[in-house]
Every structure is written in structure tokens, then in C-alpha cells.
mmCIF file of C-alpha atoms in Angstrom:
data_model
loop_
_atom_site.group_PDB
_atom_site.id
_atom_site.type_symbol
_atom_site.label_atom_id
_atom_site.label_comp_id
_atom_site.label_asym_id
_atom_site.label_seq_id
_atom_site.Cartn_x
_atom_site.Cartn_y
_atom_site.Cartn_z
ATOM 1 C CA MET F 1 -80.732 55.323 8.747
ATOM 2 C CA ASN F 2 -84.193 56.160 9.714
ATOM 3 C CA GLU F 3 -86.158 58.762 7.797
ATOM 4 C CA ASN F 4 -86.565 61.832 10.199
ATOM 5 C CA ARG F 5 -89.091 64.631 9.125
ATOM 6 C CA GLU F 6 -86.043 66.700 7.900
ATOM 7 C CA ILE F 7 -84.958 63.726 5.411
ATOM 8 C CA ASN F 8 -88.340 62.942 4.252
ATOM 9 C CA ALA F 9 -88.717 66.731 3.492
ATOM 10 C CA LEU F 10 -85.116 66.782 1.522
ATOM 11 C CA PHE F 11 -86.509 64.075 -0.349
ATOM 12 C CA HIS F 12 -89.637 65.552 -1.450
ATOM 13 C CA LEU F 13 -87.916 68.375 -2.762
ATOM 14 C CA LEU F 14 -85.953 66.135 -5.343
ATOM 15 C CA ASP F 15 -88.214 66.759 -8.252
ATOM 16 C CA ASP F 16 -88.136 70.707 -8.131
ATOM 17 C CA PRO F 17 -87.312 72.002 -11.441
ATOM 18 C CA ASP F 18 -85.277 75.294 -10.097
ATOM 19 C CA LEU F 19 -81.890 74.004 -10.316
ATOM 20 C CA GLU F 20 -81.174 75.917 -7.054
ATOM 21 C CA VAL F 21 -83.362 74.373 -5.056
ATOM 22 C CA PHE F 22 -81.746 71.063 -5.886
ATOM 23 C CA ASP F 23 -78.509 71.978 -5.589
ATOM 24 C CA THR F 24 -79.488 73.192 -1.802
ATOM 25 C CA VAL F 25 -81.167 69.749 -1.211
ATOM 26 C CA ALA F 26 -78.689 68.028 -2.292
ATOM 27 C CA SER F 27 -75.913 69.839 -0.010
ATOM 28 C CA LYS F 28 -77.664 69.525 2.764
ATOM 29 C CA ILE F 29 -78.333 65.309 1.408
ATOM 30 C CA LEU F 30 -74.439 65.481 1.613
ATOM 31 C CA LEU F 31 -73.955 66.260 5.375
ATOM 32 C CA TYR F 32 -75.475 62.905 6.414
ATOM 33 C CA GLY F 33 -72.735 60.847 4.585
ATOM 34 C CA LYS F 34 -72.634 57.339 3.939
ATOM 35 C CA ASP F 35 -75.421 56.692 6.175
ATOM 36 C CA ILE F 36 -77.987 58.323 3.675
ATOM 37 C CA ILE F 37 -77.184 55.851 1.037
ATOM 38 C CA PRO F 38 -79.849 53.332 1.854
ATOM 39 C CA ASN F 39 -82.303 55.892 2.046
ATOM 40 C CA LEU F 40 -81.465 57.012 -1.152
ATOM 41 C CA GLU F 41 -81.308 53.590 -3.159
ATOM 42 C CA ASN F 42 -84.481 52.779 -1.563
ATOM 43 C CA LEU F 43 -86.282 56.184 -2.513
ATOM 44 C CA TRP F 44 -85.070 55.276 -6.030
ATOM 45 C CA GLU F 45 -86.687 51.835 -5.923
ATOM 46 C CA ASN F 46 -89.701 53.364 -5.410
ATOM 47 C CA THR F 47 -89.500 56.122 -8.057
ATOM 48 C CA VAL F 48 -91.113 55.708 -11.446
ATOM 49 C CA ASP F 49 -89.677 59.241 -13.086
ATOM 50 C CA GLU F 50 -86.536 58.526 -14.579
ATOM 51 C CA ALA F 51 -85.426 62.320 -14.457
ATOM 52 C CA ILE F 52 -85.801 61.997 -10.678
ATOM 53 C CA GLN F 53 -83.884 58.880 -10.446
ATOM 54 C CA GLU F 54 -81.077 60.479 -12.743
ATOM 55 C CA ARG F 55 -80.847 63.097 -9.556
ATOM 56 C CA ILE F 56 -81.240 60.213 -6.996
ATOM 57 C CA GLU F 57 -78.131 58.555 -8.879
ATOM 58 C CA LEU F 58 -76.211 61.537 -8.943
ATOM 59 C CA LEU F 59 -76.716 62.189 -5.479
ATOM 60 C CA ILE F 60 -75.410 58.632 -4.309
ATOM 61 C CA HIS F 61 -72.157 59.363 -6.592
ATOM 62 C CA ARG F 62 -71.651 62.539 -4.710
ATOM 63 C CA VAL F 63 -71.818 60.627 -1.441
ATOM 64 C CA HIS F 64 -69.561 58.039 -2.513
ATOM 65 C CA TYR F 65 -67.395 60.840 -3.765
ATOM 66 C CA GLN F 66 -67.232 62.595 -1.112
ATOM 67 C CA ASP F 67 -66.380 59.690 0.854
ATOM 68 C CA LEU F 68 -63.352 58.531 -1.301
ATOM 69 C CA GLN F 69 -61.870 62.376 -0.974
ATOM 70 C CA ALA F 70 -61.688 61.890 2.620
ATOM 71 C CA ALA F 71 -59.937 58.313 2.151
ATOM 72 C CA VAL F 72 -57.534 59.860 -0.224
ATOM 73 C CA ARG F 73 -56.699 62.505 1.800
ATOM 74 C CA ALA F 74 -56.082 60.097 4.881
ATOM 75 C CA TRP F 75 -54.058 57.691 2.753
ATOM 76 C CA GLY F 76 -51.617 60.587 1.430
ATOM 77 C CA LEU F 77 -51.275 62.078 4.956
ATOM 78 C CA SER F 78 -50.773 58.556 6.635
ATOM 79 C CA ASP F 79 -46.785 57.368 7.657
ATOM 80 C CA SER F 80 -47.559 54.387 5.789
ATOM 81 C CA GLN F 81 -48.892 54.644 2.264
ATOM 82 C CA GLY F 82 -49.347 51.217 1.135
ATOM 83 C CA LEU F 83 -49.225 51.308 -2.909
ATOM 84 C CA LEU F 84 -51.733 48.585 -3.441
ATOM 85 C CA GLN F 85 -54.355 50.063 -1.189
ATOM 86 C CA GLY F 86 -53.708 53.440 -2.930
ATOM 87 C CA ALA F 87 -54.536 51.342 -6.209
ATOM 88 C CA ILE F 88 -57.685 50.405 -4.457
ATOM 89 C CA LEU F 89 -58.553 53.834 -3.421
ATOM 90 C CA ALA F 90 -58.715 54.529 -6.984
ATOM 91 C CA SER F 91 -60.658 51.678 -7.992
ATOM 92 C CA ARG F 92 -63.357 52.786 -5.809
ATOM 93 C CA TYR F 93 -63.958 55.783 -7.904
ATOM 94 C CA GLN F 94 -66.113 53.419 -10.285
ATOM 95 C CA PHE F 95 -66.368 50.836 -7.711
ATOM 96 C CA PRO F 96 -67.411 52.440 -4.747
ATOM 97 C CA ASP F 97 -68.640 49.030 -2.951
ATOM 98 C CA LEU F 98 -65.686 47.436 -3.727
ATOM 99 C CA ILE F 99 -64.115 45.204 -0.716
ATOM 100 C CA ASP F 100 -60.422 44.774 -0.764
ATOM 101 C CA THR F 101 -60.527 41.183 0.778
ATOM 102 C CA GLN F 102 -60.146 39.115 -2.474
ATOM 103 C CA ILE F 103 -57.694 41.296 -4.161
ATOM 104 C CA LEU F 104 -55.666 41.367 -0.913
ATOM 105 C CA THR F 105 -55.744 37.690 -0.706
ATOM 106 C CA GLU F 106 -55.073 36.867 -4.136
ATOM 107 C CA ILE F 107 -51.811 39.106 -3.889
ATOM 108 C CA ASP F 108 -50.767 37.338 -0.839
ATOM 109 C CA ARG F 109 -50.869 34.244 -2.579
ATOM 110 C CA ILE F 110 -48.516 35.116 -5.563
ATOM 111 C CA LYS F 111 -46.384 36.348 -2.511
ATOM 112 C CA ARG F 112 -45.998 33.305 -0.654
ATOM 113 C CA ASN F 113 -45.285 31.381 -4.227
ATOM 114 C CA ILE F 114 -42.822 34.066 -4.929
ATOM 115 C CA TRP F 115 -41.167 33.314 -1.266
ATOM 116 C CA LEU F 116 -40.821 29.732 -1.145
ATOM 117 C CA GLU F 117 -38.517 29.860 -4.839
ATOM 118 C CA LEU F 118 -36.345 32.899 -3.160
ATOM 119 C CA ASN F 119 -33.329 32.577 -1.089
ATOM 120 C CA ASN F 120 -30.103 34.708 -0.071
ATOM 121 C CA TYR F 121 -28.096 33.306 -2.570
ATOM 122 C CA LEU F 122 -30.080 34.294 -5.765
ATOM 123 C CA THR F 123 -28.569 37.562 -7.335
ATOM 124 C CA PRO F 124 -30.692 40.462 -7.952
ATOM 125 C CA LEU F 125 -31.119 39.417 -11.916
ATOM 126 C CA GLU F 126 -32.131 35.667 -10.741
ATOM 127 C CA GLN F 127 -34.621 36.939 -8.208
ATOM 128 C CA ILE F 128 -36.347 38.983 -10.574
ATOM 129 C CA ASN F 129 -36.198 36.149 -12.593
ATOM 130 C CA VAL F 130 -38.383 33.845 -9.995
ATOM 131 C CA LEU F 131 -40.593 36.633 -9.868
ATOM 132 C CA ASN F 132 -41.456 37.007 -13.137
ATOM 133 C CA SER F 133 -41.989 33.221 -13.478
ATOM 134 C CA MET F 134 -44.924 33.663 -10.645
ATOM 135 C CA VAL F 135 -46.422 36.917 -12.020
ATOM 136 C CA TYR F 136 -46.406 36.047 -15.785
ATOM 137 C CA ASN F 137 -46.605 32.471 -15.850
ATOM 138 C CA TYR F 138 -48.188 30.929 -12.580
ATOM 139 C CA PHE F 139 -50.260 33.645 -11.951
ATOM 140 C CA GLY F 140 -50.777 34.852 -15.687
ATOM 141 C CA LEU F 141 -50.717 38.169 -15.569
ATOM 142 C CA LYS F 142 -50.949 39.843 -19.056
ATOM 143 C CA GLY F 143 -50.394 43.575 -19.929
ATOM 144 C CA GLU F 144 -51.023 46.166 -23.141
ATOM 145 C CA GLU F 145 -49.849 49.451 -23.617
ATOM 146 C CA VAL F 146 -51.786 52.064 -22.119
ATOM 147 C CA SER F 147 -55.555 52.618 -24.234
ATOM 148 C CA TYR F 148 -57.878 55.468 -22.901
ATOM 149 C CA GLN F 149 -60.464 53.136 -24.364
ATOM 150 C CA ARG F 150 -59.753 50.285 -21.980
ATOM 151 C CA LYS F 151 -60.557 51.990 -18.512
ATOM 152 C CA ASN F 152 -61.142 48.802 -16.796
ATOM 153 C CA GLN F 153 -57.328 47.989 -17.128
ATOM 154 C CA PHE F 154 -56.577 51.363 -14.535
ATOM 155 C CA PHE F 155 -58.495 49.384 -11.815
ATOM 156 C CA VAL F 156 -56.877 47.302 -9.477
ATOM 157 C CA ASN F 157 -59.492 44.818 -9.019
ATOM 158 C CA GLN F 158 -60.504 44.654 -12.561
ATOM 159 C CA VAL F 159 -56.854 43.567 -13.522
ATOM 160 C CA ILE F 160 -56.576 40.762 -11.017
ATOM 161 C CA GLU F 161 -59.893 39.184 -11.806
ATOM 162 C CA SER F 162 -59.342 39.495 -15.822
ATOM 163 C CA LYS F 163 -55.132 39.085 -15.327
ATOM 164 C CA LYS F 164 -54.927 41.696 -17.767
ATOM 165 C CA GLY F 165 -53.770 45.322 -17.245
ATOM 166 C CA ASN F 166 -51.539 48.486 -18.406
ATOM 167 C CA PRO F 167 -48.057 49.437 -17.528
ATOM 168 C CA ILE F 168 -49.143 51.649 -14.582
ATOM 169 C CA THR F 169 -51.736 48.620 -12.826
ATOM 170 C CA ASN F 170 -49.395 45.665 -13.899
ATOM 171 C CA GLY F 171 -46.203 47.667 -12.505
ATOM 172 C CA ILE F 172 -48.579 48.848 -9.069
ATOM 173 C CA ILE F 173 -48.732 45.168 -8.465
ATOM 174 C CA TYR F 174 -45.180 44.240 -9.315
ATOM 175 C CA GLN F 175 -43.975 46.647 -7.186
ATOM 176 C CA SER F 176 -46.315 45.733 -4.476
ATOM 177 C CA LEU F 177 -45.053 42.091 -4.375
ATOM 178 C CA CYS F 178 -41.219 43.753 -4.293
ATOM 179 C CA ALA F 179 -42.195 45.298 -1.401
ATOM 180 C CA MET F 180 -43.729 42.408 0.530
ATOM 181 C CA LEU F 181 -40.681 40.531 -0.319
ATOM 182 C CA ASP F 182 -38.391 43.025 0.635
ATOM 183 C CA LEU F 183 -36.998 43.535 -3.236
ATOM 184 C CA PRO F 184 -35.711 47.306 -3.851
ATOM 185 C CA VAL F 185 -37.996 47.968 -6.836
ATOM 186 C CA TYR F 186 -39.434 51.318 -7.732
ATOM 187 C CA ALA F 187 -41.277 53.419 -10.450
ATOM 188 C CA VAL F 188 -39.128 55.693 -11.879
ATOM 189 C CA ASN F 189 -39.403 58.959 -14.167
ATOM 190 C CA ILE F 190 -39.098 57.926 -17.800
ATOM 191 C CA PRO F 191 -40.687 59.600 -20.069
ATOM 192 C CA ARG F 192 -43.878 58.021 -22.167
ATOM 193 C CA GLN F 193 -43.041 55.028 -20.411
ATOM 194 C CA PHE F 194 -44.314 53.359 -16.661
ATOM 195 C CA ILE F 195 -41.023 51.354 -15.510
ATOM 196 C CA LEU F 196 -39.528 49.782 -12.564
ATOM 197 C CA ALA F 197 -35.855 49.725 -11.403
ATOM 198 C CA TYR F 198 -34.071 47.260 -9.227
ATOM 199 C CA PHE F 199 -32.030 49.673 -7.379
ATOM 200 C CA ASP F 200 -28.750 48.634 -4.891
ATOM 201 C CA SER F 201 -30.510 49.626 -1.775
ATOM 202 C CA TYR F 202 -33.860 50.761 -0.035
ATOM 203 C CA ILE F 203 -35.101 54.167 -0.361
ATOM 204 C CA ASP F 204 -36.092 56.203 2.451
ATOM 205 C CA PHE F 205 -39.196 58.490 1.342
ATOM 206 C CA SER F 206 -39.699 60.147 4.093
ATOM 207 C CA VAL F 207 -36.600 62.405 3.362
ATOM 208 C CA PRO F 208 -35.718 64.162 0.005
ATOM 209 C CA VAL F 209 -34.773 61.500 -2.743
ATOM 210 C CA ASP F 210 -31.326 62.299 -4.593
ATOM 211 C CA PRO F 211 -30.812 60.141 -7.477
ATOM 212 C CA ALA F 212 -27.146 60.567 -6.983
ATOM 213 C CA ASP F 213 -27.310 58.692 -3.713
ATOM 214 C CA HIS F 214 -28.416 55.242 -5.642
ATOM 215 C CA ARG F 215 -27.266 53.239 -8.351
ATOM 216 C CA ILE F 216 -30.142 51.430 -10.565
ATOM 217 C CA LEU F 217 -28.735 47.717 -11.484
ATOM 218 C CA PHE F 218 -31.504 46.947 -14.196
ATOM 219 C CA PHE F 219 -34.909 48.054 -15.243
ATOM 220 C CA ILE F 220 -38.241 46.393 -15.849
ATOM 221 C CA ASP F 221 -40.767 46.275 -17.984
ATOM 222 C CA PRO F 222 -44.104 45.443 -16.058
ATOM 223 C CA ILE F 223 -46.341 44.750 -19.007
ATOM 224 C CA GLN F 224 -44.881 41.519 -19.390
ATOM 225 C CA GLY F 225 -41.346 41.565 -17.177
ATOM 226 C CA GLN F 226 -38.962 42.553 -19.790
ATOM 227 C CA ILE F 227 -35.292 43.517 -18.594
ATOM 228 C CA TYR F 228 -33.758 46.336 -19.544
ATOM 229 C CA THR F 229 -29.795 47.705 -19.274
ATOM 230 C CA GLN F 230 -28.982 51.534 -18.772
ATOM 231 C CA GLN F 231 -27.659 51.098 -22.285
ATOM 232 C CA ASP F 232 -31.129 50.059 -23.408
ATOM 233 C CA VAL F 233 -33.298 53.133 -21.842
ATOM 234 C CA ASP F 234 -30.243 55.602 -22.970
ATOM 235 C CA THR F 235 -31.191 54.287 -26.936
ATOM 236 C CA TYR F 236 -34.582 54.506 -26.110
ATOM 237 C CA LEU F 237 -34.214 57.918 -24.669
ATOM 238 C CA LYS F 238 -31.978 59.279 -27.803
ATOM 239 C CA ARG F 239 -34.532 57.380 -30.247
ATOM 240 C CA VAL F 240 -37.434 59.562 -28.677
ATOM 241 C CA SER F 241 -35.252 62.404 -28.809
ATOM 242 C CA VAL F 242 -34.997 63.136 -24.869
ATOM 243 C CA PRO F 243 -31.856 64.111 -23.461
ATOM 244 C CA SER F 244 -31.207 62.260 -20.165
ATOM 245 C CA VAL F 245 -31.261 63.777 -17.160
ATOM 246 C CA PRO F 246 -30.880 62.608 -13.507
ATOM 247 C CA SER F 247 -34.383 63.277 -12.445
ATOM 248 C CA TYR F 248 -35.765 60.412 -14.972
ATOM 249 C CA PHE F 249 -34.204 57.988 -12.926
ATOM 250 C CA LYS F 250 -35.362 59.145 -9.504
ATOM 251 C CA PRO F 251 -37.610 56.953 -7.421
ATOM 252 C CA GLN F 252 -41.360 57.435 -7.282
ATOM 253 C CA SER F 253 -42.708 57.320 -4.155
ATOM 254 C CA ASN F 254 -46.351 55.608 -3.710
ATOM 255 C CA LYS F 255 -47.861 58.757 -3.537
ATOM 256 C CA ARG F 256 -46.653 59.904 -6.836
ATOM 257 C CA ILE F 257 -47.475 56.772 -8.357
ATOM 258 C CA ILE F 258 -51.191 57.110 -7.246
ATOM 259 C CA GLN F 259 -51.618 60.559 -8.085
ATOM 260 C CA PHE F 260 -50.140 59.650 -11.918
ATOM 261 C CA LEU F 261 -52.650 56.435 -12.058
ATOM 262 C CA LEU F 262 -55.402 59.223 -11.263
ATOM 263 C CA GLU F 263 -53.940 61.159 -13.956
ATOM 264 C CA GLU F 264 -54.062 58.863 -16.230
ATOM 265 C CA LEU F 265 -57.551 57.688 -15.375
ATOM 266 C CA SER F 266 -59.416 60.692 -15.766
ATOM 267 C CA LYS F 267 -58.166 60.556 -19.529
ATOM 268 C CA CYS F 268 -60.630 57.879 -20.046
ATOM 269 C CA PHE F 269 -63.226 60.165 -19.549
ATOM 270 C CA ARG F 270 -63.498 62.683 -22.447
ATOM 271 C CA ASP F 271 -67.252 62.768 -23.691
ATOM 272 C CA ASP F 272 -69.394 66.046 -22.428
ATOM 273 C CA LYS F 273 -71.382 63.875 -20.478
ATOM 274 C CA ASP F 274 -68.351 62.400 -18.850
ATOM 275 C CA ALA F 275 -66.715 65.425 -18.147
ATOM 276 C CA TYR F 276 -67.561 65.458 -14.397
ATOM 277 C CA LYS F 277 -65.773 62.774 -13.782
ATOM 278 C CA GLN F 278 -62.361 63.859 -15.189
ATOM 279 C CA ASP F 279 -62.613 66.910 -13.149
ATOM 280 C CA GLU F 280 -63.339 64.538 -10.020
ATOM 281 C CA LEU F 281 -60.355 62.612 -10.892
ATOM 282 C CA MET F 282 -58.504 65.325 -11.419
ATOM 283 C CA ASN F 283 -59.329 66.572 -8.343
ATOM 284 C CA LEU F 284 -58.172 63.415 -6.273
ATOM 285 C CA ALA F 285 -54.919 63.356 -8.000
ATOM 286 C CA SER F 286 -54.429 66.792 -6.659
ATOM 287 C CA ILE F 287 -55.510 66.109 -2.925
ATOM 288 C CA LEU F 288 -51.753 63.789 -3.259
ATOM 289 C CA GLU F 289 -50.077 67.224 -4.181
ATOM 290 C CA ASP F 290 -46.554 67.449 -2.176
#
């Protein structure tokens, strides 16, 4: 964006010690949207005062965040809420310039390898065994329990790059592959776990979903593809002293999964200096409220 007289005047006010003046200036700069970012980056490069550089960095972050809010809102309102695309949007909170081509290319490569091994004569369990072999052996995806100290495991681009995620991001990759391969696998609402389930039919999320309308054939732990039966899950619920209720076995919509991802990611930012990040991520999650 070419710098006009108003932009130059706003930039000259960035060093004003009065916070009210800075907030007013920031609000006006935000109105320019993403087009103002190159100007801000150029200003940062030509600024020697570290305090002013921090203000510029904050402004760049606010511009990216404003753009991300709009993108999350549009994704939540769209008719086709692709799960992988939602996870990429969550990653853009930390990596605003993320280009999704590499992620989509890698996922498509894994999908094609799985597709070549599938046929109409395989049982659901045999299909998942093929998928597990490709995801965890061929591609080499590893998983660890959720840790808020390992925030990179919440970003799908980092998981694809390092081949190490947590149950949520591994589950998003796994469920996305199933959707591409027309396998009825969806996340369910088991307490304190992120578990996938192979259902006996496809779910239409455009209408209210009643768990009684669908039967779960088995469960899948996305950390490493471990298969669990209904009895295994019932035993787990007894062990953690949680009564089994139908809502735990309700398939979760893509919108709810991404909302949960954002809520969990926010817990990675607990230091006082990062409190605003926690607030911003919870705000993004609230955008996806039904």
C-alpha cells in the first residue's frame, strides 16, 4: 500500500506515550486491513527504538488477528466446513503467513496411498487396519498425550512437518483422511479423551444428530491407531467414575472439533505476558458457538 498523508501522520503518532492516543491510532490503522502490513514491516525495519518496534509488532499481530476472526467466522458459516481447513485456520493464529499447499499436498499423498489399498470387500476393521498402516507406519505419524507445554503439537502444519502430534491434531488428520475416503469415522464426546468412532452410517450434520440413530462399530485412539470396543470404553468410564450417558457417543461436528482445538490451544498461554493470546483464542472459539 502506498503511504498517504494520513498513514504517515498515524505512524508518527506511534511513539506517543499516552496510551489513549496509541489506542486511537491503532484503531485507525486496523481499518486499513492486511494491506497495511508491508508498510508496518517497513516501518519496523527502519525503527531503532525497541519500545516502538514492540508497538509495531503488536499492531501487525492485531491486523492478522482481525483477518483471522473474519476467516473463522466465514468458515463457521459455510456449508462445507472442511475439518482440515478449520485446523489450518487455527494454525494461522501462530503462523499468519501459513500457505496450506504443502499440508494439502501431503495429506492428498497419504490419501492416494490408502485408496490404492482399499477395496469394497474389506470389512470396516480391515479398512482401518489399512489406514493405520499407512498413517502410522508409512507416513510415520507419532502421537503423545496432550501437553500444554508442547503447543506446536496443536498446529497441524507443525504436526505434518515433525510427524508428531497430540490426540486432537492426529485425530483431525485421521478423520480428514477418512472423510476423503468416504469412511464414516467421527470424533465422539468421551470425557477427558479425544477418541474417534467408526459408525455404521454417514452422519448428516445439517440436521440435529441423535446418538440413538447411529451405531458405533468400534473406537479408534488417534495417538497410534489403537482399536477399542464398546466394552473397553465402558470399562474406562467406570475406572474414572463417570456414568455412561448417550451424549458421550454423539458424533462431533467439524465446527465443534475446531472449537475444542482452539479452547485447548488457549491453555498453552498461561503466563501473564501471554494472557491476551488466551483471550484471543477463546474469542475465536466463541465465534463458532452454535
